[in-house]
Amino acid sequence: MSGSSQKADVTFEEDDLPYEEEIIRNPYSVKCWIRYIEYKQSAPKHVVNMIYERALKELPGSYKLWYNYLKQRRKQVKGKCITDPAFEEVNNCHERALVFMHKLSPENAEEYIEYLHSIDRLDEAAVRLAAIVNDESFVSKEGKSNYQLWHELCRLISTNPDKVKSLNVGAIIRGGLTRFTDQLGKLWCSLADYYIRSGHFEKARDVYEEAIQTVMTVRDFTQVFDSYAQFEESMIAAKMETTAEMGQAEEDDIDLELRLARFEQLINRRPLLLNSVLLRQNPHNVHEWHKRVKLYEGKPREIISTYTESVQTVDPLKATGKPHSLWVSFAKFYEENGQIQDARTIFEKATKVNFKHVDDLAGVWCEYGEMELRHENYDEALRLLRRATAVPARKAEYFDSTEPVQNRVYKSLKVWSMLADLEESLGTFKSTKAVYDRIIDLRIATPQIIINYAMFLEEHNYFEESFKAYERGIALFRWPNVYDIWNTYLTKFIDRYGGKKLERARDLFEQALDRCPPKFAKTIYLLYAKLEEEYGLARHAMAVYERATKAVEPLEQYEMYNIYIKRAAEIYGVTHTRGIYERAIEVLPDEHARDMCLRFSDMECKLGEIDRARSIYSYCSQLCDPRITPSFWQMWKEFEIRHGNEDTIREMLRIKRSVQATYNTQVNFMSSQMLKASTNATGTVSDLAPGQSGMDDMKLLEQKAQQLAEEAEREKPKPKDKILFVRSDASRDELAELTKQANPDEIDIDDDDDEDEDEPDEVPLEQKAVPSAVFGGLKDD
Amino acid sequence: RVQFQRLPVPESVMGMFKELEEELDDSVQHDGRIRSFPHQRGNWSTLVYLEYYPEVEFVELIDLLLTHLQMHKLPMARLAEFHISLSQTVVLRYHWINIFVESLKEKMTSFDRFYCVSDKVKIYINQEKTRTFVALEVSAGSCYLQEIVNEVDKSMKEFDLKTYYKKPSFHISVAWCLGDVTAELEKHQQELQAIVDRFENGARILRMFADQVRCKTGNKIFSFPLR
């Protein structure tokens, strides 16, 4: 034990005894020794040192002891002259420490490494760090992940290339590259950095190049590329600085040129390099392949080789994007270069690819055909599409994904449609007809195809055939798809035959209307009515209109009634429209009913039937809130002024007030109740439904409002139910009842403002209902 | 348009899908015969004709002719079936067949049955000049045949297909061989004719009763009876 203190007397104090005893008992307990040492802090240094030495004799592997001891000893020589022999002793201590530290247990390795770092023995620190990094069973005391340790190691060795000599830096970092695949960017940069710092610029460049051509993510690429670019830039900057300082020579010029050119080229390569990264990531990314071709614009050989690589790499079943677009673009490239035959070769190969979707293969055939058409090889195009639609040796169903698309494309509507077009332009009538028949037989027709077929037949004057085509279409499709077919069929049928096949036409219409949903009914009914009007019987036409008013969508009813009325007036005269008006008024919503009433009464007026007109006004008044529809009341007033007298005017006003009252009552009742409810928020728990006490104000209010609404709904007068149009005696009573509510206030010619009326007394008014006799036989129309 | 230098299609692309290429027609499998047009899916080879049902003696007669030729070192093979062609061999698309057949049927119903006699020995060669035939040309009844051909041509035109020869020489082919041996055969034509003329019951055997017209498309045969 060299280097121990001078032979001082080792005297134990009285107080040392407990510690000494403990040590005797536990000589291998670091804690005990530390406690003792702490206790002896204030003692002279040789005493403390002695204890340390004794401790270290028992525990030579304790890092803690060594660390503290060495710290202590360093402190002891602080401030002394460097040539002081004490320093020699301290150094010896350190040396000894190192000897023992070699046999460290792994747990203390990190601390040791830190220590080595602090005494600038980086090489050894690196070696030790490498050891623990490679040790799979190592668990960091500081909770560092294996990667973090790696990273530290990489950082250590790359920033101190001159000091770390024992390790194969390249090997270590490359090892990291295989282990830490999500940190490739940083690791590559570290490796390059190492070479840069050790002045091996070409090696660094090689590393960068290798990196950008192997990384698989955009993130890694960006890290490496940016670092690379920065490196080149700094090389340029450095060169420029040195030439500025040391004067420019010719070689310097060239060198600078070279560096600049290199840098520029690197930047120019970026898009292509990035594209390569994306393709490495997903070689089946069609979009990226197209981008790559674009990047090679103007370089035909590269374009060809890219296309070649793409069609051989992309697996159609794994592709993102449409793989057949690569083949098509490839062919187009040759086409645009004037090499049609080569384009054909490409297309032929393309037709054999096992695409995932039948539609892709169909697309290839169609593009192939389009190309031939572009170059006016019409027969070729026709032949191609005929080939495409040929039944394969092994027929498969269109949707059977277990079969290759080549066996399914014969059922692709895309190719058949194109063939139909080509046959129509380039083939014969029969050959075109054959195509359409086949499309229908294959059960791939659409309503549009049917219509095209029928039009085609019609153009060639095969009218009966065209109608047969429509019939086939109708058999194939249901509503609503069949609408267009029916519409076209019926129109054309009438155009052709007019009234010559009336019964057949009628049958067709009935067939069409049988399951026709309201949405599509209008057009067909109108066609039907027109047929009857022009070629059939007027009363049939009327019946059709009548049916139509019931069959169309509610929104279309108004229009339909209008048409009906107009036609009835034209055919039979206005008096026959009465029944229609009545029905319309009954059925239509208020807004339209009002309009109908006005026109109805206007009509009656023109016929001189003032009383009838008046009763219509009277009926309509139920629908007209004076505040909302003052125009109605205005019109009635004008009517009365023109055709009425004081009594009738009085009557009108009475009715007006009563109507006003009903509207008022409704609204005011509801609003007053609501007001009451909002002010009595708290005290009306009893108002609540049972079992809901303790609710907040809002809920109370809501409930109240709901109750009111329900009550109001029940009480709301339903004029339509109550007041029928002079059909029965009951109406007269009801009308009388209503007038009882009228205000008995002074009679005013002018309009009354709305007031909150009280319940009126019974007033014996003479109410004259329009006698039914006036309407003659129209009642039942 | 600026024309670039021709850029070849890469070998690797040319080599793709070789195994799926259409099988080359092996002549060996067809007695050395070659196709006049390549086989393609969806294409149905079609012929309109009158079938002739040979009696035993007819076959004997043919054999006599063949033996004679054999002796003169002109071996030929007897045909298995006999017919008079009423159309060229055309290609129908699969979905044309029904329409075509219907159209033919309709036309054929307006013809009556008839007789024709084919007893003139004549040598024929096919269009590609790959096969030579010995046949019996029709000597009586060709006017009826011509009428039928006219109608068949109409059906052909509906699909833009080849019509029959302008001045057809109706015949029943009876024997064939590969290659063009017209010249040699013609040397023996008179001898063969003599054999035919001398044959017992020749008149009866060589008279054909036409009661239906046939159409063979692919492997399907359609018959159209005459009135």
GROMACS .gro file of N, CA, C and O in nm, chain A residues 300-301 304-305 308 311-312 327 330 333-339 342 345-346 349-350 352-354 383 385-387 389-393 395 416 419 423 426-435 437-438 441, chain B residues 1-22 40-44 91-100 102-104 106-107 154-161:
model
  400
  300PRO      N    1  -3.504   1.072  -7.289
  300PRO     CA    2  -3.586   0.956  -7.328
  300PRO      C    3  -3.535   0.823  -7.278
  300PRO      O    4  -3.614   0.738  -7.240
  301ARG      N    5  -3.405   0.803  -7.276
  301ARG     CA    6  -3.357   0.672  -7.233
  301ARG      C    7  -3.389   0.648  -7.087
  301ARG      O    8  -3.428   0.538  -7.048
  304ILE      N    9  -3.757   0.568  -7.057
  304ILE     CA   10  -3.789   0.429  -7.094
  304ILE      C   11  -3.749   0.335  -6.982
  304ILE      O   12  -3.824   0.245  -6.944
  305SER      N   13  -3.629   0.358  -6.930
  305SER     CA   14  -3.584   0.265  -6.828
  305SER      C   15  -3.667   0.278  -6.701
  305SER      O   16  -3.692   0.181  -6.630
  308THR      N   17  -3.990   0.098  -6.769
  308THR     CA   18  -3.963  -0.046  -6.765
  308THR      C   19  -3.956  -0.094  -6.621
  308THR      O   20  -4.019  -0.192  -6.583
  311VAL      N   21  -4.310  -0.092  -6.449
  311VAL     CA   22  -4.407  -0.198  -6.480
  311VAL      C   23  -4.359  -0.333  -6.430
  311VAL      O   24  -4.438  -0.423  -6.409
  312GLN      N   25  -4.229  -0.344  -6.408
  312GLN     CA   26  -4.179  -0.471  -6.357
  312GLN      C   27  -4.175  -0.476  -6.206
  312GLN      O   28  -4.161  -0.582  -6.148
  327TRP      N   29  -4.864   0.158  -6.778
  327TRP     CA   30  -4.857   0.094  -6.909
  327TRP      C   31  -4.906   0.188  -7.018
  327TRP      O   32  -4.845   0.200  -7.125
  330PHE      N   33  -4.665   0.458  -7.083
  330PHE     CA   34  -4.549   0.400  -7.149
  330PHE      C   35  -4.575   0.389  -7.299
  330PHE      O   36  -4.496   0.432  -7.383
  333PHE      N   37  -4.584   0.717  -7.469
  333PHE     CA   38  -4.452   0.772  -7.491
  333PHE      C   39  -4.400   0.730  -7.629
  333PHE      O   40  -4.351   0.813  -7.706
  334TYR      N   41  -4.414   0.602  -7.659
  334TYR     CA   42  -4.370   0.556  -7.791
  334TYR      C   43  -4.454   0.616  -7.901
  334TYR      O   44  -4.404   0.651  -8.008
  335GLU      N   45  -4.581   0.628  -7.874
  335GLU     CA   46  -4.672   0.684  -7.976
  335GLU      C   47  -4.628   0.825  -8.011
  335GLU      O   48  -4.620   0.861  -8.128
  336GLU      N   49  -4.599   0.904  -7.905
  336GLU     CA   50  -4.562   1.043  -7.930
  336GLU      C   51  -4.426   1.055  -7.995
  336GLU      O   52  -4.393   1.157  -8.052
  337ASN      N   53  -4.349   0.947  -7.987
  337ASN     CA   54  -4.220   0.946  -8.051
  337ASN      C   55  -4.228   0.890  -8.193
  337ASN      O   56  -4.128   0.865  -8.257
  338GLY      N   57  -4.352   0.869  -8.239
  338GLY     CA   58  -4.371   0.821  -8.375
  338GLY      C   59  -4.348   0.672  -8.392
  338GLY      O   60  -4.335   0.624  -8.503
  339GLN      N   61  -4.347   0.599  -8.282
  339GLN     CA   62  -4.322   0.454  -8.291
  339GLN      C   63  -4.449   0.377  -8.255
  339GLN      O   64  -4.463   0.323  -8.145
  342ASP      N   65  -4.421  -0.001  -8.167
  342ASP     CA   66  -4.371  -0.027  -8.032
  342ASP      C   67  -4.478   0.003  -7.927
  342ASP      O   68  -4.490  -0.067  -7.827
  345THR      N   69  -4.682  -0.293  -7.908
  345THR     CA   70  -4.618  -0.398  -7.830
  345THR      C   71  -4.645  -0.379  -7.682
  345THR      O   72  -4.681  -0.474  -7.611
  346ILE      N   73  -4.629  -0.255  -7.639
  346ILE     CA   74  -4.652  -0.227  -7.497
  346ILE      C   75  -4.796  -0.259  -7.459
  346ILE      O   76  -4.822  -0.322  -7.357
  349LYS      N   77  -4.861  -0.626  -7.426
  349LYS     CA   78  -4.812  -0.679  -7.299
  349LYS      C   79  -4.907  -0.639  -7.186
  349LYS      O   80  -4.938  -0.717  -7.097
  350ALA      N   81  -4.952  -0.514  -7.195
  350ALA     CA   82  -5.038  -0.463  -7.088
  350ALA      C   83  -5.165  -0.544  -7.073
  350ALA      O   84  -5.219  -0.558  -6.963
  352LYS      N   85  -5.201  -0.839  -7.072
  352LYS     CA   86  -5.179  -0.967  -7.006
  352LYS      C   87  -5.152  -0.952  -6.856
  352LYS      O   88  -5.137  -1.049  -6.783
  353VAL      N   89  -5.145  -0.828  -6.810
  353VAL     CA   90  -5.112  -0.804  -6.670
  353VAL      C   91  -5.228  -0.845  -6.580
  353VAL      O   92  -5.344  -0.822  -6.613
  354ASN      N   93  -5.196  -0.903  -6.467
  354ASN     CA   94  -5.301  -0.948  -6.374
  354ASN      C   95  -5.347  -0.834  -6.285
  354ASN      O   96  -5.321  -0.830  -6.166
  383ARG      N   97  -6.110  -0.421  -8.464
  383ARG     CA   98  -6.065  -0.557  -8.436
  383ARG      C   99  -6.024  -0.573  -8.291
  383ARG      O  100  -6.053  -0.671  -8.225
  385LEU      N  101  -6.129  -0.404  -8.022
  385LEU     CA  102  -6.242  -0.411  -7.930
  385LEU      C  103  -6.318  -0.541  -7.946
  385LEU      O  104  -6.375  -0.591  -7.850
  386ARG      N  105  -6.317  -0.595  -8.066
  386ARG     CA  106  -6.381  -0.726  -8.083
  386ARG      C  107  -6.304  -0.831  -8.006
  386ARG      O  108  -6.361  -0.921  -7.945
  387ARG      N  109  -6.173  -0.818  -8.009
  387ARG     CA  110  -6.091  -0.911  -7.931
  387ARG      C  111  -6.120  -0.897  -7.783
  387ARG      O  112  -6.133  -0.993  -7.710
  389THR      N  113  -6.377  -0.806  -7.633
  389THR     CA  114  -6.507  -0.856  -7.588
  389THR      C  115  -6.526  -1.004  -7.615
  389THR      O  116  -6.632  -1.059  -7.586
  390ALA      N  117  -6.425  -1.070  -7.669
  390ALA     CA  118  -6.440  -1.212  -7.699
  390ALA      C  119  -6.453  -1.292  -7.570
  390ALA      O  120  -6.392  -1.259  -7.469
  391VAL      N  121  -6.531  -1.398  -7.577
  391VAL     CA  122  -6.547  -1.483  -7.459
  391VAL      C  123  -6.417  -1.559  -7.438
  391VAL      O  124  -6.367  -1.621  -7.530
  392PRO      N  125  -6.363  -1.556  -7.319
  392PRO     CA  126  -6.236  -1.626  -7.296
  392PRO      C  127  -6.256  -1.776  -7.287
  392PRO      O  128  -6.369  -1.824  -7.273
  393ALA      N  129  -6.146  -1.849  -7.296
  393ALA     CA  130  -6.154  -1.995  -7.289
  393ALA      C  131  -6.221  -2.036  -7.158
  393ALA      O  132  -6.297  -2.131  -7.152
  395LYS      N  133  -6.460  -1.882  -6.897
  395LYS     CA  134  -6.545  -1.770  -6.861
  395LYS      C  135  -6.553  -1.757  -6.710
  395LYS      O  136  -6.564  -1.857  -6.640
  416TRP      N  137  -6.760  -0.302  -7.401
  416TRP     CA  138  -6.875  -0.320  -7.489
  416TRP      C  139  -6.931  -0.187  -7.540
  416TRP      O  140  -6.972  -0.175  -7.654
  419LEU      N  141  -6.714  -0.071  -7.807
  419LEU     CA  142  -6.737  -0.152  -7.926
  419LEU      C  143  -6.865  -0.109  -7.996
  419LEU      O  144  -6.870  -0.097  -8.119
  423GLU      N  145  -6.878  -0.001  -8.375
  423GLU     CA  146  -6.959  -0.073  -8.473
  423GLU      C  147  -7.055   0.022  -8.541
  423GLU      O  148  -7.077   0.014  -8.661
  426LEU      N  149  -6.827   0.227  -8.772
  426LEU     CA  150  -6.744   0.158  -8.870
  426LEU      C  151  -6.799   0.024  -8.918
  426LEU      O  152  -6.755  -0.027  -9.019
  427GLY      N  153  -6.893  -0.031  -8.842
  427GLY     CA  154  -6.941  -0.165  -8.879
  427GLY      C  155  -7.069  -0.155  -8.962
  427GLY      O  156  -7.096  -0.055  -9.028
  428THR      N  157  -7.148  -0.261  -8.956
  428THR     CA  158  -7.274  -0.262  -9.031
  428THR      C  159  -7.390  -0.250  -8.933
  428THR      O  160  -7.372  -0.260  -8.812
  429PHE      N  161  -7.507  -0.233  -8.989
  429PHE     CA  162  -7.626  -0.225  -8.904
  429PHE      C  163  -7.638  -0.352  -8.821
  429PHE      O  164  -7.659  -0.347  -8.699
  430LYS      N  165  -7.624  -0.466  -8.889
  430LYS     CA  166  -7.642  -0.592  -8.819
  430LYS      C  167  -7.536  -0.613  -8.712
  430LYS      O  168  -7.564  -0.662  -8.603
  431SER      N  169  -7.413  -0.576  -8.745
  431SER     CA  170  -7.307  -0.601  -8.647
  431SER      C  171  -7.328  -0.514  -8.524
  431SER      O  172  -7.301  -0.556  -8.411
  432THR      N  173  -7.378  -0.391  -8.544
  432THR     CA  174  -7.406  -0.305  -8.429
  432THR      C  175  -7.521  -0.360  -8.347
  432THR      O  176  -7.515  -0.367  -8.224
  433LYS      N  177  -7.625  -0.402  -8.417
  433LYS     CA  178  -7.741  -0.458  -8.347
  433LYS      C  179  -7.697  -0.578  -8.265
  433LYS      O  180  -7.738  -0.596  -8.150
  434ALA      N  181  -7.609  -0.658  -8.325
  434ALA     CA  182  -7.561  -0.777  -8.254
  434ALA      C  183  -7.494  -0.740  -8.123
  434ALA      O  184  -7.511  -0.807  -8.021
  435VAL      N  185  -7.419  -0.630  -8.127
  435VAL     CA  186  -7.350  -0.586  -8.006
  435VAL      C  187  -7.449  -0.550  -7.897
  435VAL      O  188  -7.439  -0.595  -7.783
  437ASP      N  189  -7.758  -0.641  -7.868
  437ASP     CA  190  -7.830  -0.760  -7.820
  437ASP      C  191  -7.745  -0.837  -7.721
  437ASP      O  192  -7.793  -0.886  -7.619
  438ARG      N  193  -7.617  -0.843  -7.753
  438ARG     CA  194  -7.528  -0.919  -7.666
  438ARG      C  195  -7.514  -0.851  -7.529
  438ARG      O  196  -7.512  -0.916  -7.426
  441ASP      N  197  -7.805  -0.944  -7.344
  441ASP     CA  198  -7.799  -1.085  -7.304
  441ASP      C  199  -7.704  -1.107  -7.187
  441ASP      O  200  -7.729  -1.189  -7.100
  782ARG      N  201  -4.405   1.757  -8.689
  782ARG     CA  202  -4.362   1.706  -8.560
  782ARG      C  203  -4.219   1.657  -8.568
  782ARG      O  204  -4.183   1.591  -8.664
  783VAL      N  205  -4.146   1.694  -8.467
  783VAL     CA  206  -4.004   1.653  -8.468
  783VAL      C  207  -3.995   1.504  -8.439
  783VAL      O  208  -4.049   1.455  -8.342
  784GLN      N  209  -3.929   1.435  -8.523
  784GLN     CA  210  -3.916   1.291  -8.505
  784GLN      C  211  -3.788   1.261  -8.430
  784GLN      O  212  -3.681   1.303  -8.468
  785PHE      N  213  -3.801   1.194  -8.318
  785PHE     CA  214  -3.681   1.158  -8.242
  785PHE      C  215  -3.618   1.035  -8.303
  785PHE      O  216  -3.675   0.964  -8.382
  786GLN      N  217  -3.501   1.011  -8.256
  786GLN     CA  218  -3.432   0.889  -8.295
  786GLN      C  219  -3.512   0.772  -8.240
  786GLN      O  220  -3.569   0.781  -8.131
  787ARG      N  221  -3.515   0.663  -8.313
  787ARG     CA  222  -3.598   0.551  -8.268
  787ARG      C  223  -3.541   0.488  -8.142
  787ARG      O  224  -3.423   0.452  -8.136
  788LEU      N  225  -3.625   0.474  -8.044
  788LEU     CA  226  -3.582   0.417  -7.916
  788LEU      C  227  -3.642   0.279  -7.902
  788LEU      O  228  -3.764   0.264  -7.902
  789PRO      N  229  -3.558   0.180  -7.893
  789PRO     CA  230  -3.614   0.045  -7.890
  789PRO      C  231  -3.682   0.012  -7.757
  789PRO      O  232  -3.648   0.068  -7.654
  790VAL      N  233  -3.776  -0.082  -7.766
  790VAL     CA  234  -3.840  -0.131  -7.645
  790VAL      C  235  -3.740  -0.223  -7.575
  790VAL      O  236  -3.682  -0.309  -7.638
  791PRO      N  237  -3.720  -0.206  -7.445
  791PRO     CA  238  -3.619  -0.286  -7.376
  791PRO      C  239  -3.648  -0.435  -7.384
  791PRO      O  240  -3.763  -0.478  -7.385
  792GLU      N  241  -3.542  -0.512  -7.389
  792GLU     CA  242  -3.553  -0.657  -7.398
  792GLU      C  243  -3.638  -0.715  -7.285
  792GLU      O  244  -3.716  -0.806  -7.304
  793SER      N  245  -3.615  -0.658  -7.168
  793SER     CA  246  -3.685  -0.714  -7.052
  793SER      C  247  -3.836  -0.701  -7.068
  793SER      O  248  -3.911  -0.786  -7.024
  794VAL      N  249  -3.878  -0.593  -7.132
  794VAL     CA  250  -4.022  -0.576  -7.154
  794VAL      C  251  -4.070  -0.675  -7.260
  794VAL      O  252  -4.175  -0.738  -7.245
  795MET      N  253  -3.990  -0.692  -7.363
  795MET     CA  254  -4.028  -0.787  -7.469
  795MET      C  255  -4.046  -0.926  -7.413
  795MET      O  256  -4.127  -1.005  -7.458
  796GLY      N  257  -3.967  -0.956  -7.312
  796GLY     CA  258  -3.970  -1.090  -7.256
  796GLY      C  259  -4.084  -1.115  -7.159
  796GLY      O  260  -4.107  -1.228  -7.115
  797MET      N  261  -4.159  -1.012  -7.129
  797MET     CA  262  -4.265  -1.031  -7.031
  797MET      C  263  -4.381  -1.108  -7.090
  797MET      O  264  -4.414  -1.090  -7.207
  798PHE      N  265  -4.440  -1.190  -7.009
  798PHE     CA  266  -4.562  -1.265  -7.044
  798PHE      C  267  -4.544  -1.360  -7.161
  798PHE      O  268  -4.640  -1.393  -7.230
  799LYS      N  269  -4.422  -1.402  -7.185
  799LYS     CA  270  -4.400  -1.492  -7.298
  799LYS      C  271  -4.485  -1.618  -7.284
  799LYS      O  272  -4.538  -1.669  -7.381
  800GLU      N  273  -4.500  -1.662  -7.159
  800GLU     CA  274  -4.569  -1.790  -7.140
  800GLU      C  275  -4.719  -1.781  -7.170
  800GLU      O  276  -4.784  -1.881  -7.189
  801LEU      N  277  -4.770  -1.655  -7.175
  801LEU     CA  278  -4.912  -1.643  -7.202
  801LEU      C  279  -4.943  -1.621  -7.349
  801LEU      O  280  -5.056  -1.606  -7.387
  802GLU      N  281  -4.835  -1.617  -7.428
  802GLU     CA  282  -4.858  -1.589  -7.570
  802GLU      C  283  -4.945  -1.696  -7.631
  802GLU      O  284  -4.941  -1.812  -7.593
  803GLU      N  285  -5.025  -1.659  -7.732
  803GLU     CA  286  -5.115  -1.754  -7.797
  803GLU      C  287  -5.033  -1.870  -7.852
  803GLU      O  288  -4.929  -1.851  -7.911
  821GLN      N  289  -5.835  -1.678  -8.339
  821GLN     CA  290  -5.849  -1.574  -8.236
  821GLN      C  291  -5.977  -1.602  -8.160
  821GLN      O  292  -6.078  -1.640  -8.222
  822ARG      N  293  -5.972  -1.577  -8.034
  822ARG     CA  294  -6.091  -1.603  -7.954
  822ARG      C  295  -6.205  -1.516  -8.003
  822ARG      O  296  -6.187  -1.401  -8.037
  823GLY      N  297  -6.323  -1.574  -8.003
  823GLY     CA  298  -6.439  -1.497  -8.045
  823GLY      C  299  -6.461  -1.503  -8.194
  823GLY      O  300  -6.562  -1.454  -8.244
  824ASN      N  301  -6.365  -1.561  -8.266
  824ASN     CA  302  -6.380  -1.572  -8.412
  824ASN      C  303  -6.425  -1.712  -8.448
  824ASN      O  304  -6.360  -1.809  -8.414
  825TRP      N  305  -6.534  -1.722  -8.518
  825TRP     CA  306  -6.590  -1.852  -8.553
  825TRP      C  307  -6.589  -1.868  -8.705
  825TRP      O  308  -6.654  -1.793  -8.777
  872VAL      N  309  -6.534  -1.532  -9.127
  872VAL     CA  310  -6.522  -1.530  -8.981
  872VAL      C  311  -6.641  -1.457  -8.922
  872VAL      O  312  -6.665  -1.341  -8.954
  873LEU      N  313  -6.714  -1.526  -8.838
  873LEU     CA  314  -6.824  -1.461  -8.767
  873LEU      C  315  -6.782  -1.432  -8.624
  873LEU      O  316  -6.716  -1.514  -8.562
  874ARG      N  317  -6.821  -1.317  -8.573
  874ARG     CA  318  -6.804  -1.291  -8.432
  874ARG      C  319  -6.908  -1.373  -8.358
  874ARG      O  320  -7.018  -1.393  -8.408
  875TYR      N  321  -6.872  -1.417  -8.242
  875TYR     CA  322  -6.961  -1.505  -8.166
  875TYR      C  323  -7.102  -1.449  -8.154
  875TYR      O  324  -7.200  -1.521  -8.172
  876HIS      N  325  -7.112  -1.319  -8.126
  876HIS     CA  326  -7.247  -1.266  -8.103
  876HIS      C  327  -7.320  -1.232  -8.232
  876HIS      O  328  -7.429  -1.179  -8.229
  877TRP      N  329  -7.258  -1.260  -8.348
  877TRP     CA  330  -7.329  -1.241  -8.473
  877TRP      C  331  -7.404  -1.367  -8.514
  877TRP      O  332  -7.494  -1.362  -8.597
  878ILE      N  333  -7.362  -1.478  -8.453
  878ILE     CA  334  -7.405  -1.607  -8.505
  878ILE      C  335  -7.557  -1.617  -8.511
  878ILE      O  336  -7.614  -1.649  -8.616
  879ASN      N  337  -7.618  -1.587  -8.400
  879ASN     CA  338  -7.764  -1.601  -8.397
  879ASN      C  339  -7.833  -1.518  -8.503
  879ASN      O  340  -7.923  -1.565  -8.572
  880ILE      N  341  -7.789  -1.394  -8.513
  880ILE     CA  342  -7.852  -1.305  -8.610
  880ILE      C  343  -7.832  -1.355  -8.752
  880ILE      O  344  -7.924  -1.357  -8.834
  881PHE      N  345  -7.708  -1.397  -8.777
  881PHE     CA  346  -7.675  -1.445  -8.910
  881PHE      C  347  -7.758  -1.567  -8.947
  881PHE      O  348  -7.815  -1.576  -9.056
  883GLU      N  349  -8.039  -1.665  -8.819
  883GLU     CA  350  -8.181  -1.630  -8.835
  883GLU      C  351  -8.207  -1.572  -8.973
  883GLU      O  352  -8.306  -1.604  -9.039
  884SER      N  353  -8.114  -1.484  -9.009
  884SER     CA  354  -8.128  -1.418  -9.139
  884SER      C  355  -8.125  -1.520  -9.253
  884SER      O  356  -8.205  -1.515  -9.347
  885LEU      N  357  -8.033  -1.615  -9.244
  885LEU     CA  358  -8.023  -1.719  -9.347
  885LEU      C  359  -8.148  -1.803  -9.354
  885LEU      O  360  -8.203  -1.831  -9.461
  887GLU      N  361  -8.446  -1.740  -9.273
  887GLU     CA  362  -8.557  -1.671  -9.336
  887GLU      C  363  -8.548  -1.677  -9.488
  887GLU      O  364  -8.646  -1.701  -9.558
  888LYS      N  365  -8.426  -1.654  -9.537
  888LYS     CA  366  -8.408  -1.649  -9.682
  888LYS      C  367  -8.426  -1.787  -9.745
  888LYS      O  368  -8.480  -1.799  -9.855
  935LYS      N  369  -7.625  -1.184  -9.957
  935LYS     CA  370  -7.691  -1.072  -9.890
  935LYS      C  371  -7.666  -1.076  -9.741
  935LYS      O  372  -7.639  -0.974  -9.678
  936SER      N  373  -7.679  -1.196  -9.685
  936SER     CA  374  -7.653  -1.209  -9.541
  936SER      C  375  -7.509  -1.173  -9.509
  936SER      O  376  -7.482  -1.111  -9.406
  937MET      N  377  -7.421  -1.212  -9.597
  937MET     CA  378  -7.280  -1.181  -9.575
  937MET      C  379  -7.258  -1.030  -9.571
  937MET      O  380  -7.188  -0.978  -9.486
  938LYS      N  381  -7.324  -0.962  -9.664
  938LYS     CA  382  -7.302  -0.818  -9.674
  938LYS      C  383  -7.349  -0.745  -9.548
  938LYS      O  384  -7.296  -0.642  -9.510
  939GLU      N  385  -7.449  -0.804  -9.484
  939GLU     CA  386  -7.499  -0.740  -9.362
  939GLU      C  387  -7.392  -0.727  -9.256
  939GLU      O  388  -7.402  -0.646  -9.165
  940PHE      N  389  -7.293  -0.811  -9.265
  940PHE     CA  390  -7.185  -0.804  -9.168
  940PHE      C  391  -7.054  -0.765  -9.233
  940PHE      O  392  -6.948  -0.783  -9.173
  941ASP      N  393  -7.062  -0.715  -9.354
  941ASP     CA  394  -6.941  -0.671  -9.422
  941ASP      C  395  -6.846  -0.788  -9.448
  941ASP      O  396  -6.725  -0.772  -9.442
  942LEU      N  397  -6.899  -0.906  -9.472
  942LEU     CA  398  -6.815  -1.024  -9.493
  942LEU      C  399  -6.800  -1.053  -9.642
  942LEU      O  400  -6.879  -1.005  -9.724
   0.00000   0.00000   0.00000
